[in-house]
PDB file of C-alpha atoms in Angstrom:
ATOM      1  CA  UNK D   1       0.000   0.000   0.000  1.00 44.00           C
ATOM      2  CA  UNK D   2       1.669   3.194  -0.925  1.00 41.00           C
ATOM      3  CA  UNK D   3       2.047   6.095   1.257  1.00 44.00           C
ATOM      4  CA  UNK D   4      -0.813   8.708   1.486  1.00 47.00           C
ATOM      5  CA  UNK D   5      -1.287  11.770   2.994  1.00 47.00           C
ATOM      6  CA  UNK D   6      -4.475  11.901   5.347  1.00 46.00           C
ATOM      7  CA  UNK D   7      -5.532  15.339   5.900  1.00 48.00           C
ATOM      8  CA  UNK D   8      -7.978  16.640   8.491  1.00 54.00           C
ATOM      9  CA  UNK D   9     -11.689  16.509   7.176  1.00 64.00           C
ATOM     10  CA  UNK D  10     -12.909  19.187   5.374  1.00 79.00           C
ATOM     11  CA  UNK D  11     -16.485  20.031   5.136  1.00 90.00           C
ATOM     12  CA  UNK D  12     -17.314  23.704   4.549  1.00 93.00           C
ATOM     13  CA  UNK D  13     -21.248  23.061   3.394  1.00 96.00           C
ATOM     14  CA  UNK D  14     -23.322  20.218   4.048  1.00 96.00           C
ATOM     15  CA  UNK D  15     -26.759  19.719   2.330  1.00 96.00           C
ATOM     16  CA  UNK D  16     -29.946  18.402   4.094  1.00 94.00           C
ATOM     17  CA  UNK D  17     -32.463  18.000   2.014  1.00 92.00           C
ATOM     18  CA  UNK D  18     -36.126  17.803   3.811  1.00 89.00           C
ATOM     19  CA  UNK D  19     -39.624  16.967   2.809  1.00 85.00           C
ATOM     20  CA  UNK D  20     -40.560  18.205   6.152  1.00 85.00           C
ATOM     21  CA  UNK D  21     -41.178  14.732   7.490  1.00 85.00           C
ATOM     22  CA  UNK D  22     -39.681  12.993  11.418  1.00 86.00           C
ATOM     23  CA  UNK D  23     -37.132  11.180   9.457  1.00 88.00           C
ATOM     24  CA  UNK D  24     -35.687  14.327   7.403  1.00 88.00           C
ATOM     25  CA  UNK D  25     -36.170  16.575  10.553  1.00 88.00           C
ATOM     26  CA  UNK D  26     -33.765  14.118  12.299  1.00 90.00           C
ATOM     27  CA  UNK D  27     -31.285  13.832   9.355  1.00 92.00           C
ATOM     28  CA  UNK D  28     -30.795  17.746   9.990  1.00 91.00           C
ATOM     29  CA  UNK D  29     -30.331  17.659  14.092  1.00 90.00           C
ATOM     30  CA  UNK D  30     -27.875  15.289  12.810  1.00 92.00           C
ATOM     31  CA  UNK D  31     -26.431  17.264  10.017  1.00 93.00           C
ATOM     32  CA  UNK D  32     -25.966  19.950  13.069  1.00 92.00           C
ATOM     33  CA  UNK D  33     -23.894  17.706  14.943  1.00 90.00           C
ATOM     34  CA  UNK D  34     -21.837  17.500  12.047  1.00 93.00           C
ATOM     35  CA  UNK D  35     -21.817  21.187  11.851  1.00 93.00           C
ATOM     36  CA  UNK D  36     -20.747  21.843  15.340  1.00 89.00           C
ATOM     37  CA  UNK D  37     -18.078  20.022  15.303  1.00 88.00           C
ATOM     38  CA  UNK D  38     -16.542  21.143  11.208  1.00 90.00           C
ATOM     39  CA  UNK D  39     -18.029  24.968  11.516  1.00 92.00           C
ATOM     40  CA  UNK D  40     -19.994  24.204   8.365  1.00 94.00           C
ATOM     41  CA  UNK D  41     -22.939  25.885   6.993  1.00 95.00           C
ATOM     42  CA  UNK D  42     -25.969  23.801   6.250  1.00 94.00           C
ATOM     43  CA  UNK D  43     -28.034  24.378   3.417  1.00 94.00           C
ATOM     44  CA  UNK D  44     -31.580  23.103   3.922  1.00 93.00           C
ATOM     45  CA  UNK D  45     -33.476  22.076   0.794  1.00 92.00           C
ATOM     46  CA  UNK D  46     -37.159  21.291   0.226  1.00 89.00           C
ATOM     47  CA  UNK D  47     -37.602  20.640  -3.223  1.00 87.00           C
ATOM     48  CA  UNK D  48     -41.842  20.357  -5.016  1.00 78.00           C
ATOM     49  CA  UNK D  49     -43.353  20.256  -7.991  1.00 66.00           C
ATOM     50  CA  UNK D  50     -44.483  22.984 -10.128  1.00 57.00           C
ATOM     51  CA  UNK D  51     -48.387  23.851 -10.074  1.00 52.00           C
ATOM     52  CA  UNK D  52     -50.075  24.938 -13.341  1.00 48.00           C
ATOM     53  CA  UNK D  53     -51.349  28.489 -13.325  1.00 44.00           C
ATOM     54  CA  UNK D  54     -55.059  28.535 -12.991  1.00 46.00           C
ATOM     55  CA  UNK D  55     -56.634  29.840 -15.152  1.00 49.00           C
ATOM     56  CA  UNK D  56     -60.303  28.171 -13.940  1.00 51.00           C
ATOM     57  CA  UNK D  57     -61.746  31.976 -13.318  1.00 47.00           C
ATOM     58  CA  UNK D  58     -60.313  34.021 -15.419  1.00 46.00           C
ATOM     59  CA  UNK D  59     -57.133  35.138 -12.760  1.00 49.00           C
ATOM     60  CA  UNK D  60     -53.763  33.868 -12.737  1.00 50.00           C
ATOM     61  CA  UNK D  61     -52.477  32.587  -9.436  1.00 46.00           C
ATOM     62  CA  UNK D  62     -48.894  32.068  -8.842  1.00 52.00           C
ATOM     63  CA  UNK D  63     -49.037  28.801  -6.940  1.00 50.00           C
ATOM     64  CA  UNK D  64     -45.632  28.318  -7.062  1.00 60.00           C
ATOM     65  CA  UNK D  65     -44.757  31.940  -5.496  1.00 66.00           C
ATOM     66  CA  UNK D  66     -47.511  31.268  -2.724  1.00 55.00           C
ATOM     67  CA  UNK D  67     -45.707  27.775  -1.917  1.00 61.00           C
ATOM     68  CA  UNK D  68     -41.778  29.086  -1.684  1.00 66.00           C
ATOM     69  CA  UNK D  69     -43.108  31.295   0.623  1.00 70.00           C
ATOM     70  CA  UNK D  70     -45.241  29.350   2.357  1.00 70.00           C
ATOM     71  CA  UNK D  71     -42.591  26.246   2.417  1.00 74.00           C
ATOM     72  CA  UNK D  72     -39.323  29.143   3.503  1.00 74.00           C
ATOM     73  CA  UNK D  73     -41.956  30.148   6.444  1.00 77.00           C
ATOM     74  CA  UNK D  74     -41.983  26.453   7.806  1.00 77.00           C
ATOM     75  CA  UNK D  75     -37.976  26.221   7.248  1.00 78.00           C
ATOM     76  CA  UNK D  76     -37.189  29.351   9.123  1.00 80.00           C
ATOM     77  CA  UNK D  77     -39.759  27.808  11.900  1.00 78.00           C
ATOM     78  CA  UNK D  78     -37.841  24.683  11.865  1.00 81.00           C
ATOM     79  CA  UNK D  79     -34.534  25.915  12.135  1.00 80.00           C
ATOM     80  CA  UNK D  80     -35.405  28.032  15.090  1.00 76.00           C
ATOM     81  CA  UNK D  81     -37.001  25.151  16.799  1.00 76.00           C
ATOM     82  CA  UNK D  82     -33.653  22.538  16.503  1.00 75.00           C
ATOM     83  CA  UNK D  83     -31.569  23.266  19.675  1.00 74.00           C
ATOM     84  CA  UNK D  84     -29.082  20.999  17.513  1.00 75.00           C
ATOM     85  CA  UNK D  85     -28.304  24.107  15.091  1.00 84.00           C
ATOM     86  CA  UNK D  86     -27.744  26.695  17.523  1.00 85.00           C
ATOM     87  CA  UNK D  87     -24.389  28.380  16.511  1.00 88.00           C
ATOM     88  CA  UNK D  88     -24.774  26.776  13.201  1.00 90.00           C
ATOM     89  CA  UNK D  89     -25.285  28.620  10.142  1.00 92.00           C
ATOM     90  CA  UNK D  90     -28.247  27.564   7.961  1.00 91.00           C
ATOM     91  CA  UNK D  91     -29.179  28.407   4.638  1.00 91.00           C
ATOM     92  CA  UNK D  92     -32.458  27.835   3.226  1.00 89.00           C
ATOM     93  CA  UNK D  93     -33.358  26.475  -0.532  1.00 90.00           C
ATOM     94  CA  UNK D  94     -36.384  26.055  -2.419  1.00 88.00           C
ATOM     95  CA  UNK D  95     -36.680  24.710  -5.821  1.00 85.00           C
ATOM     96  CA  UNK D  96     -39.157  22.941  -7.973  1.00 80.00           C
ATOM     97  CA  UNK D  97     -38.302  19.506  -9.989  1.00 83.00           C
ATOM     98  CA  UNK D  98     -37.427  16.178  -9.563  1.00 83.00           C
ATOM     99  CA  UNK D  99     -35.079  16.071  -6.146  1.00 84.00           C
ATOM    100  CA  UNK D 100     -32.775  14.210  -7.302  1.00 83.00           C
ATOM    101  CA  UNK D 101     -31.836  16.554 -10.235  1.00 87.00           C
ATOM    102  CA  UNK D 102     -31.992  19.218  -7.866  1.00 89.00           C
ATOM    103  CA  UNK D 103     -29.365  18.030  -5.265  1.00 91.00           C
ATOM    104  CA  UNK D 104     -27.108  17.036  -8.025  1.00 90.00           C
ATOM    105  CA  UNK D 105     -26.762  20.824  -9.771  1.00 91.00           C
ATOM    106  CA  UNK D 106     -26.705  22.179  -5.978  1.00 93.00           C
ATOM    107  CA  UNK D 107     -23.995  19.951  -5.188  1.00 93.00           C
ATOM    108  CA  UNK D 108     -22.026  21.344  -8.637  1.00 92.00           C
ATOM    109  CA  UNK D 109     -22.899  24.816  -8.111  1.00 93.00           C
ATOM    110  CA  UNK D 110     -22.499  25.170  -4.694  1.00 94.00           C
ATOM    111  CA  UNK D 111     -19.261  22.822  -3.409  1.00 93.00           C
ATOM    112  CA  UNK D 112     -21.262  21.147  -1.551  1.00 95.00           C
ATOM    113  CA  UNK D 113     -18.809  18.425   1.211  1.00 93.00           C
ATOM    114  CA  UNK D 114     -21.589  16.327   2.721  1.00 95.00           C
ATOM    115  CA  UNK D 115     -25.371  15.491   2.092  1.00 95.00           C
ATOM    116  CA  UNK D 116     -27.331  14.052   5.309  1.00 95.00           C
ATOM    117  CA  UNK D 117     -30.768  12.977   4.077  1.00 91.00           C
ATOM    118  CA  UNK D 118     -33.641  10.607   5.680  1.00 88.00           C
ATOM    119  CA  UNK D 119     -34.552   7.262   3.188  1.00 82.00           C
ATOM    120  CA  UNK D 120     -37.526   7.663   4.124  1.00 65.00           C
ATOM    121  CA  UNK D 121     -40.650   9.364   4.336  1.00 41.00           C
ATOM    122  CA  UNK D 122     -43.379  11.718   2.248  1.00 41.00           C
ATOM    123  CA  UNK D 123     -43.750  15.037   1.750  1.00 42.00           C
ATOM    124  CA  UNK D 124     -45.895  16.679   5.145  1.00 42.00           C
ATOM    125  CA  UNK D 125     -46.229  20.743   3.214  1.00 45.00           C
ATOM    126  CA  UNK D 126     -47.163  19.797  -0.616  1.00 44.00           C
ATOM    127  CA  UNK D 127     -48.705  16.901  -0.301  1.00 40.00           C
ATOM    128  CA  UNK D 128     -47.167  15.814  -4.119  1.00 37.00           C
ATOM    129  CA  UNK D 129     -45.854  12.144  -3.570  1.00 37.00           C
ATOM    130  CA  UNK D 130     -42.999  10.879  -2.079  1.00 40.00           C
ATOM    131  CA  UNK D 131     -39.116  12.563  -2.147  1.00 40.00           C
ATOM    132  CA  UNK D 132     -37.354  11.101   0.271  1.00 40.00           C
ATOM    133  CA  UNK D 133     -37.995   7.135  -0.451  1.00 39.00           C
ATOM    134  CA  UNK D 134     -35.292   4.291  -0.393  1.00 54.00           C
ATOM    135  CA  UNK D 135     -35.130   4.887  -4.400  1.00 61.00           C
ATOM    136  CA  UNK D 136     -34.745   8.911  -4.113  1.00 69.00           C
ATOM    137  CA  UNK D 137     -32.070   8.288  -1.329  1.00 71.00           C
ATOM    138  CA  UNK D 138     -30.054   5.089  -3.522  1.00 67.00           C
ATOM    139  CA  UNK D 139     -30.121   7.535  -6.846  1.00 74.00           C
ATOM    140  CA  UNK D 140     -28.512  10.310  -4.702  1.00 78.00           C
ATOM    141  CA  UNK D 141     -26.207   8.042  -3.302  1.00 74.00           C
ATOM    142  CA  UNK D 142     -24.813   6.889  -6.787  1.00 72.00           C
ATOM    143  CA  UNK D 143     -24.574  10.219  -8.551  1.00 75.00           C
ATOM    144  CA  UNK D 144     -23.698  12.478  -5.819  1.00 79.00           C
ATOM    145  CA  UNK D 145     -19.688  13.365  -6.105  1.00 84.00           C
ATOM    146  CA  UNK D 146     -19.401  13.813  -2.753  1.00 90.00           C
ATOM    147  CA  UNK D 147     -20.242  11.621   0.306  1.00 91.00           C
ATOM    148  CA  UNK D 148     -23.367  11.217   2.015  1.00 92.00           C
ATOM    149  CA  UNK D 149     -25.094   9.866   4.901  1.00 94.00           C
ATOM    150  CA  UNK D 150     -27.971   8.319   4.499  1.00 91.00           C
ATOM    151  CA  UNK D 151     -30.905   7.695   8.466  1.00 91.00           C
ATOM    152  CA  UNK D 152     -33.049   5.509   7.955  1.00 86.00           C
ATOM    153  CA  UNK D 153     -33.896   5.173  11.384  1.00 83.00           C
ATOM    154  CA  UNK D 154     -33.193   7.733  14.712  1.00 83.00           C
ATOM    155  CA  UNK D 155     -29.834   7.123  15.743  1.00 80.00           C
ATOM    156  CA  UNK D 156     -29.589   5.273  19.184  1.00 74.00           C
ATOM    157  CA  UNK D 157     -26.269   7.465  19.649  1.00 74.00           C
ATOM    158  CA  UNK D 158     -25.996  10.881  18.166  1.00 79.00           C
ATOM    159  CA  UNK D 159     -21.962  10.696  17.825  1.00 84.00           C
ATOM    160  CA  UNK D 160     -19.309   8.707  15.466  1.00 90.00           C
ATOM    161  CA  UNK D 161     -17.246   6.796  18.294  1.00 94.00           C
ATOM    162  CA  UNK D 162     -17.037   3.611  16.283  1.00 96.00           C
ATOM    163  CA  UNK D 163     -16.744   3.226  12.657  1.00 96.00           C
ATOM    164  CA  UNK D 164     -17.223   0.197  10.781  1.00 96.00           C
ATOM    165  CA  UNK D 165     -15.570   0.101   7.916  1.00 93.00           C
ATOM    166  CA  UNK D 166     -16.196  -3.117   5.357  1.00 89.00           C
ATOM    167  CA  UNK D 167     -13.309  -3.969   3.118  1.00 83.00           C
ATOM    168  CA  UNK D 168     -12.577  -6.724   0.500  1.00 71.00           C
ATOM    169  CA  UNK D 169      -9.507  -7.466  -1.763  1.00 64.00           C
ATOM    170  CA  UNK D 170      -9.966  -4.829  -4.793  1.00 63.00           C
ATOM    171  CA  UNK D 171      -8.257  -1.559  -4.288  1.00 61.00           C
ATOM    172  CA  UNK D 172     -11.328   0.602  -4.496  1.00 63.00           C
ATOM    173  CA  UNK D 173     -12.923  -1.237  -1.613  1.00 63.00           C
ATOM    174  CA  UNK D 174      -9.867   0.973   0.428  1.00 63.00           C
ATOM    175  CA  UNK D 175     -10.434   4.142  -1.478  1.00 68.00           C
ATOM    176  CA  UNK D 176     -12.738   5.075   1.708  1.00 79.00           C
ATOM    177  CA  UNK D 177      -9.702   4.535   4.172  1.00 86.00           C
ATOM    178  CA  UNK D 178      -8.503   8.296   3.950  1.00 85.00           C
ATOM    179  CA  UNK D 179     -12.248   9.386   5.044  1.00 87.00           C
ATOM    180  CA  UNK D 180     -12.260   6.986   7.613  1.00 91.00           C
ATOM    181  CA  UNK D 181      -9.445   7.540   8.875  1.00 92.00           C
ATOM    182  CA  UNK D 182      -9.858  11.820   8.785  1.00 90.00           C
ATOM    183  CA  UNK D 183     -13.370  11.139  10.152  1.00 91.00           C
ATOM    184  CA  UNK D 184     -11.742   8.960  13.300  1.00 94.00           C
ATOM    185  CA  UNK D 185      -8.873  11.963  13.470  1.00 92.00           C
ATOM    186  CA  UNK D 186     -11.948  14.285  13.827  1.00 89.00           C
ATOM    187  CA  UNK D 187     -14.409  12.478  16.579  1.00 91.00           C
ATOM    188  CA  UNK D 188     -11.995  10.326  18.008  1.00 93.00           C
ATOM    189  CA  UNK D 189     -13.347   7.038  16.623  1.00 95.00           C
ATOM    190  CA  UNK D 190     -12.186   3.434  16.672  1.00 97.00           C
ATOM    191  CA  UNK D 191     -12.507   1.885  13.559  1.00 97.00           C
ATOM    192  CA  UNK D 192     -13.400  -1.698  13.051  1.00 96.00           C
ATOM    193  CA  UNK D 193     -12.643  -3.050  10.197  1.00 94.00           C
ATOM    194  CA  UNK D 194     -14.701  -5.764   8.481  1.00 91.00           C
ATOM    195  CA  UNK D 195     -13.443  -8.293   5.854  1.00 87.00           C
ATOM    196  CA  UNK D 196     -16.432 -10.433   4.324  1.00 78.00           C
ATOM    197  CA  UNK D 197     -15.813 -13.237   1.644  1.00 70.00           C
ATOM    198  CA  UNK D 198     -18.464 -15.419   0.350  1.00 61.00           C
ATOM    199  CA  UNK D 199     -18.713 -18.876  -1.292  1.00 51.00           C
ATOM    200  CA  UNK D 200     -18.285 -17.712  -4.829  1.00 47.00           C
ATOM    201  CA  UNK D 201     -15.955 -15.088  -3.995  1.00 50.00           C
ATOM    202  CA  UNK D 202     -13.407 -17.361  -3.175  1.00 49.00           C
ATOM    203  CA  UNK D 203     -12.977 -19.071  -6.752  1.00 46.00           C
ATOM    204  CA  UNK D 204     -12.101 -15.866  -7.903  1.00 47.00           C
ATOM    205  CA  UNK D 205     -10.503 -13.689  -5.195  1.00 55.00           C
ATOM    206  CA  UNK D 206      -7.366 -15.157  -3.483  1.00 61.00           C
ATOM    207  CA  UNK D 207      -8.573 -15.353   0.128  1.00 68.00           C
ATOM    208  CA  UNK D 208      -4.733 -14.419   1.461  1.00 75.00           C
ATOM    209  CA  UNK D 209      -5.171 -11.397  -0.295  1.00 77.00           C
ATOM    210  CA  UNK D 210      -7.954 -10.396   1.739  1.00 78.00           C
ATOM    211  CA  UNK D 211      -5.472 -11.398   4.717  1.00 82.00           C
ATOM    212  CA  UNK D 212      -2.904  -9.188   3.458  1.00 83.00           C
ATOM    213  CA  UNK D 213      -5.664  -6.254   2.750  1.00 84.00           C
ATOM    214  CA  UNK D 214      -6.375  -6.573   5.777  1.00 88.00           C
ATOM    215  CA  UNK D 215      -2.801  -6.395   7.421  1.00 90.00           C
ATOM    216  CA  UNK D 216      -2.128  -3.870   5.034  1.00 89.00           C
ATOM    217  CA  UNK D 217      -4.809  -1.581   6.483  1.00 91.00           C
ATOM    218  CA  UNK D 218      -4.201  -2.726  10.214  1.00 94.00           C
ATOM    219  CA  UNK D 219      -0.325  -1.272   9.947  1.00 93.00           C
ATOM    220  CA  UNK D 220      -1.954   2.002   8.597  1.00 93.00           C
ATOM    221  CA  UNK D 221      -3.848   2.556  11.284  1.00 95.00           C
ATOM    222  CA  UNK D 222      -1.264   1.636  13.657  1.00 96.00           C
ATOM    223  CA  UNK D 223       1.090   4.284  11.982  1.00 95.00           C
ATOM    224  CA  UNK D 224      -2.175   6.839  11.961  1.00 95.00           C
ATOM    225  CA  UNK D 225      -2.528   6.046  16.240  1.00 95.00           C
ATOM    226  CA  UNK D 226      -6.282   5.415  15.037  1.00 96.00           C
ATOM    227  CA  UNK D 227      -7.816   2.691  17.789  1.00 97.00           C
ATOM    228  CA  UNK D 228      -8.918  -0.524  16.140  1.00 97.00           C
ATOM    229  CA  UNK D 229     -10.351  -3.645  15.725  1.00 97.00           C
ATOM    230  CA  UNK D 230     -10.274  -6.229  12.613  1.00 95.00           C
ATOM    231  CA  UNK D 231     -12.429  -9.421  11.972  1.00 92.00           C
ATOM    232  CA  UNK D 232     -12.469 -11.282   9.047  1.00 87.00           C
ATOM    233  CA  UNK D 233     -16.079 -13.303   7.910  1.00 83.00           C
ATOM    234  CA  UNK D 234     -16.674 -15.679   5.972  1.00 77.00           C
ATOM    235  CA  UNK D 235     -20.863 -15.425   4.810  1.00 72.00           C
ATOM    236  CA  UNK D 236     -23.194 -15.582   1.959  1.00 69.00           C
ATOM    237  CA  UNK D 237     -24.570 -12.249   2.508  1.00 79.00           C
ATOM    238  CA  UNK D 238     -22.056  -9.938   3.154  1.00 81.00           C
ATOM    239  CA  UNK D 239     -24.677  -7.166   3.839  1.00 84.00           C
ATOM    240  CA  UNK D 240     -26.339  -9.063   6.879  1.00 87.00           C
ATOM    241  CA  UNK D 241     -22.495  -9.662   8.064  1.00 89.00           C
ATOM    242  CA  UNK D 242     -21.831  -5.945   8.087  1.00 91.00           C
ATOM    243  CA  UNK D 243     -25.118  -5.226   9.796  1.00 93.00           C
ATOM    244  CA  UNK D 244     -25.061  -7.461  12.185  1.00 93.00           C
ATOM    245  CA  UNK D 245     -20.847  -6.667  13.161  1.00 94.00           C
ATOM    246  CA  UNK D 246     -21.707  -2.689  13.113  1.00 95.00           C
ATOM    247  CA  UNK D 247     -24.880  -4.275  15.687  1.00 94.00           C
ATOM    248  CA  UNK D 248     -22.307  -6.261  17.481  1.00 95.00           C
ATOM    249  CA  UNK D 249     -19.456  -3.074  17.668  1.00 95.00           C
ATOM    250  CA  UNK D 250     -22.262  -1.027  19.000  1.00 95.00           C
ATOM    251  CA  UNK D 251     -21.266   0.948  15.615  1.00 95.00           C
ATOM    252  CA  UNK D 252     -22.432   4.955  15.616  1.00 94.00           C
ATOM    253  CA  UNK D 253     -21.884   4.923  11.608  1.00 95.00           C
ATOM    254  CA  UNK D 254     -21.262   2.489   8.986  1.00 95.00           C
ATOM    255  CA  UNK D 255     -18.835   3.803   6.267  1.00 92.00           C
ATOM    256  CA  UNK D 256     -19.282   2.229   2.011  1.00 87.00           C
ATOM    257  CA  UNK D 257     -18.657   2.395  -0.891  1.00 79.00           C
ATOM    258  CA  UNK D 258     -20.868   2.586  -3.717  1.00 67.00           C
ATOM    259  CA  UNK D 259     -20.886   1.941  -7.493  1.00 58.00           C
ATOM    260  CA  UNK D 260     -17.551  -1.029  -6.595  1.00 49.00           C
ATOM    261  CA  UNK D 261     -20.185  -4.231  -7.748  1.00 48.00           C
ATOM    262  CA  UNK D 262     -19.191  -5.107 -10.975  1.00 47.00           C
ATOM    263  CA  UNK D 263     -22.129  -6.480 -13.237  1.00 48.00           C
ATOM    264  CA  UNK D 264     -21.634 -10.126 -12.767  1.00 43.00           C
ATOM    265  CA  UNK D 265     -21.771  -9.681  -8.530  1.00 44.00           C
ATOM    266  CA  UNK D 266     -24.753  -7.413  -9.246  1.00 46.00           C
ATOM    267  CA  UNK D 267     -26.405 -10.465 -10.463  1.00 41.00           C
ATOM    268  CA  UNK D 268     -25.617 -12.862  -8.249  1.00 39.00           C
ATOM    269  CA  UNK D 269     -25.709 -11.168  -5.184  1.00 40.00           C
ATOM    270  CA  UNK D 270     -27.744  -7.983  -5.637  1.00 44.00           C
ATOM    271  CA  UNK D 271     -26.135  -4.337  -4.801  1.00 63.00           C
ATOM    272  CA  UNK D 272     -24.507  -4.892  -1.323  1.00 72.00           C
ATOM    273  CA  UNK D 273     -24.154  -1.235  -0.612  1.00 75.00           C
ATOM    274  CA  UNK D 274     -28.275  -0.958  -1.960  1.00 76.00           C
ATOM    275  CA  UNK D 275     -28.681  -3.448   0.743  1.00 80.00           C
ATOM    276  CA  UNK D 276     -26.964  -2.008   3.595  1.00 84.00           C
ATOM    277  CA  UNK D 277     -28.337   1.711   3.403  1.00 81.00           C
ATOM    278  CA  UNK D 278     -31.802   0.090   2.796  1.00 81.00           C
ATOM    279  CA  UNK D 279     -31.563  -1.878   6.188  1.00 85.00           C
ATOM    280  CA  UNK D 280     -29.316  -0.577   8.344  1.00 90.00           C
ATOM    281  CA  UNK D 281     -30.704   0.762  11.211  1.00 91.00           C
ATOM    282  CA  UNK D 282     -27.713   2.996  12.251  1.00 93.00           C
ATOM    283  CA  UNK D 283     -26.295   5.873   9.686  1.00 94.00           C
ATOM    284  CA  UNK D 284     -24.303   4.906   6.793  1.00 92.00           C
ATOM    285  CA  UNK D 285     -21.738   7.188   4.918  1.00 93.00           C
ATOM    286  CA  UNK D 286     -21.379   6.003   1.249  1.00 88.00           C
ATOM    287  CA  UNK D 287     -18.371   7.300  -0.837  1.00 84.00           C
ATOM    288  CA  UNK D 288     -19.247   7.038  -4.515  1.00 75.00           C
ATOM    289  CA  UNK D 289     -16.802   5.875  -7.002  1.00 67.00           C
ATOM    290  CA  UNK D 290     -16.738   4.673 -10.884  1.00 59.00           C
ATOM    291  CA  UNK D 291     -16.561   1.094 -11.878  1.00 49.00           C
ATOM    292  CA  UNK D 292     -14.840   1.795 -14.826  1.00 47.00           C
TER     293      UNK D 292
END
């Protein structure tokens, strides 16, 4: 493993998008922990469809006026409300379109560092449909250039003292290693690192080099003074394996990548990362990266 420079995390602006529901109000108390503890701003974005003018009698009504002020009233509301977000500087966004489309050209145009949404959840103000669904949260997940953390569920423990942190044999699995090992700098976390191979796996990945990954990684973190712990599994699903060690580690965060299954592992064994940020019951940061 060559030599890399692990500098302190940076996150100037994280996004929160919100449909205004419990799961998206709780993805921005936590996006305010975050905040504390970087000085970030947080840019809070409720995103609805456009309404046709109506034209029924005669008048034309700007619906979509009457809802950005209607939906920036609620925000400002919110914001006050979240003890989590005093001292923390919050910017508020509305836009019309599809939400995913949305985030992406606010990522671009703004630098955005982090996204903290909810996968779950419907829209409480416009009453349209559903944003912030498994599918909404997935699609975000694989286009988004930067990472993001993805509640499904309240945290038990609003804090990032233990990271797990799956790896496998294939050098993008440890392309996540200089986040985790910033984000462990930053809060102070022990990092336990999680090797999973399955049946099939092992007619075409050497299992020694998932030993040596694994070693590999270990002296890192020795070298870094980051606290850890290493296991290595050997399961069929190597989704329930992860979410049952983060269980077992009494894990604050679980940390993935995305977009690393090649086609052939798609089939067989379904997205893993899909899997774990659809189930897991404690936060998961996924780190998006090409197959190609």
């Amino acid at each position: 493993m060559s030599e890399q420079n692990h500098s302190p995390v940076v996150i100037n602006k994280i996004l929160v998008p919100t449909d205004f529901s419990a799961i998206s109000l709780l993805a921005l108390e936590y996006a305010g922990l975050i905040a504390s503890k970087t000085n970030a701003t947080i840019i809070l974005l409720h995103v609805f469809e456009s309404y046709m003018q109506n034209t029924m009698l005669h008048a034309t009504v700007d619906f979509n006026n009457i809802m950005e002020k209607g939906i920036e009233e609620k925000m400002h509301e919110i914001v006050g409300m979240d003890q989590q977000l005093n001292g923390v500087r919050v910017e508020t966004r509305v836009a019309h379109g599809k939400i995913h489309v949305e985030i992406e050209q606010i990522v671009k145009q703004d630098g955005i560092s982090l996204i903290v949404m909810g996968t779950h959840g419907v829209s409480g103000v416009t009453n349209i449909g559903k944003f912030m669904v498994g599918s909404n949260a997935y699609r975000t997940m694989q286009n988004a250039t930067c990472p993001i953390i993805t509640l499904r569920n309240e945290p038990s423990k609003k804090s990032f003292k233990n990271i797990v942190l799956p790896i496998d044999s294939s050098a993008k699995s440890t392309m996540k290693l200089d986040i985790a090992i910033a984000w462990a700098k930053l809060f102070g976390s022990t990092i336990h690192l999680l090797a999973v191979t399955a049946f099939f796996e092992e007619f075409v990945v050497d299992a020694k080099a998932v030993d040596r990954k694994v070693h590999q990684v270990e002296e890192l973190l020795v070298k870094e003074g980051i606290p850890y712990t290493a296991h290595i599994i050997r399961n069929q699903s190597p989704s329930l394996s992860v979410l049952h060690h983060a269980e077992k580690m009494n894990a604050d965060l679980i940390m993935i990548v995305s977009g690393q299954e090649s086609q052939l592992g798609e089939m067989l064994f379904g997205s893993i990362s899909r899997a774990v940020v659809s189930d897991s019951p404690i936060p998961v940061l996924s780190i998006h990266i090409n197959k190609n």
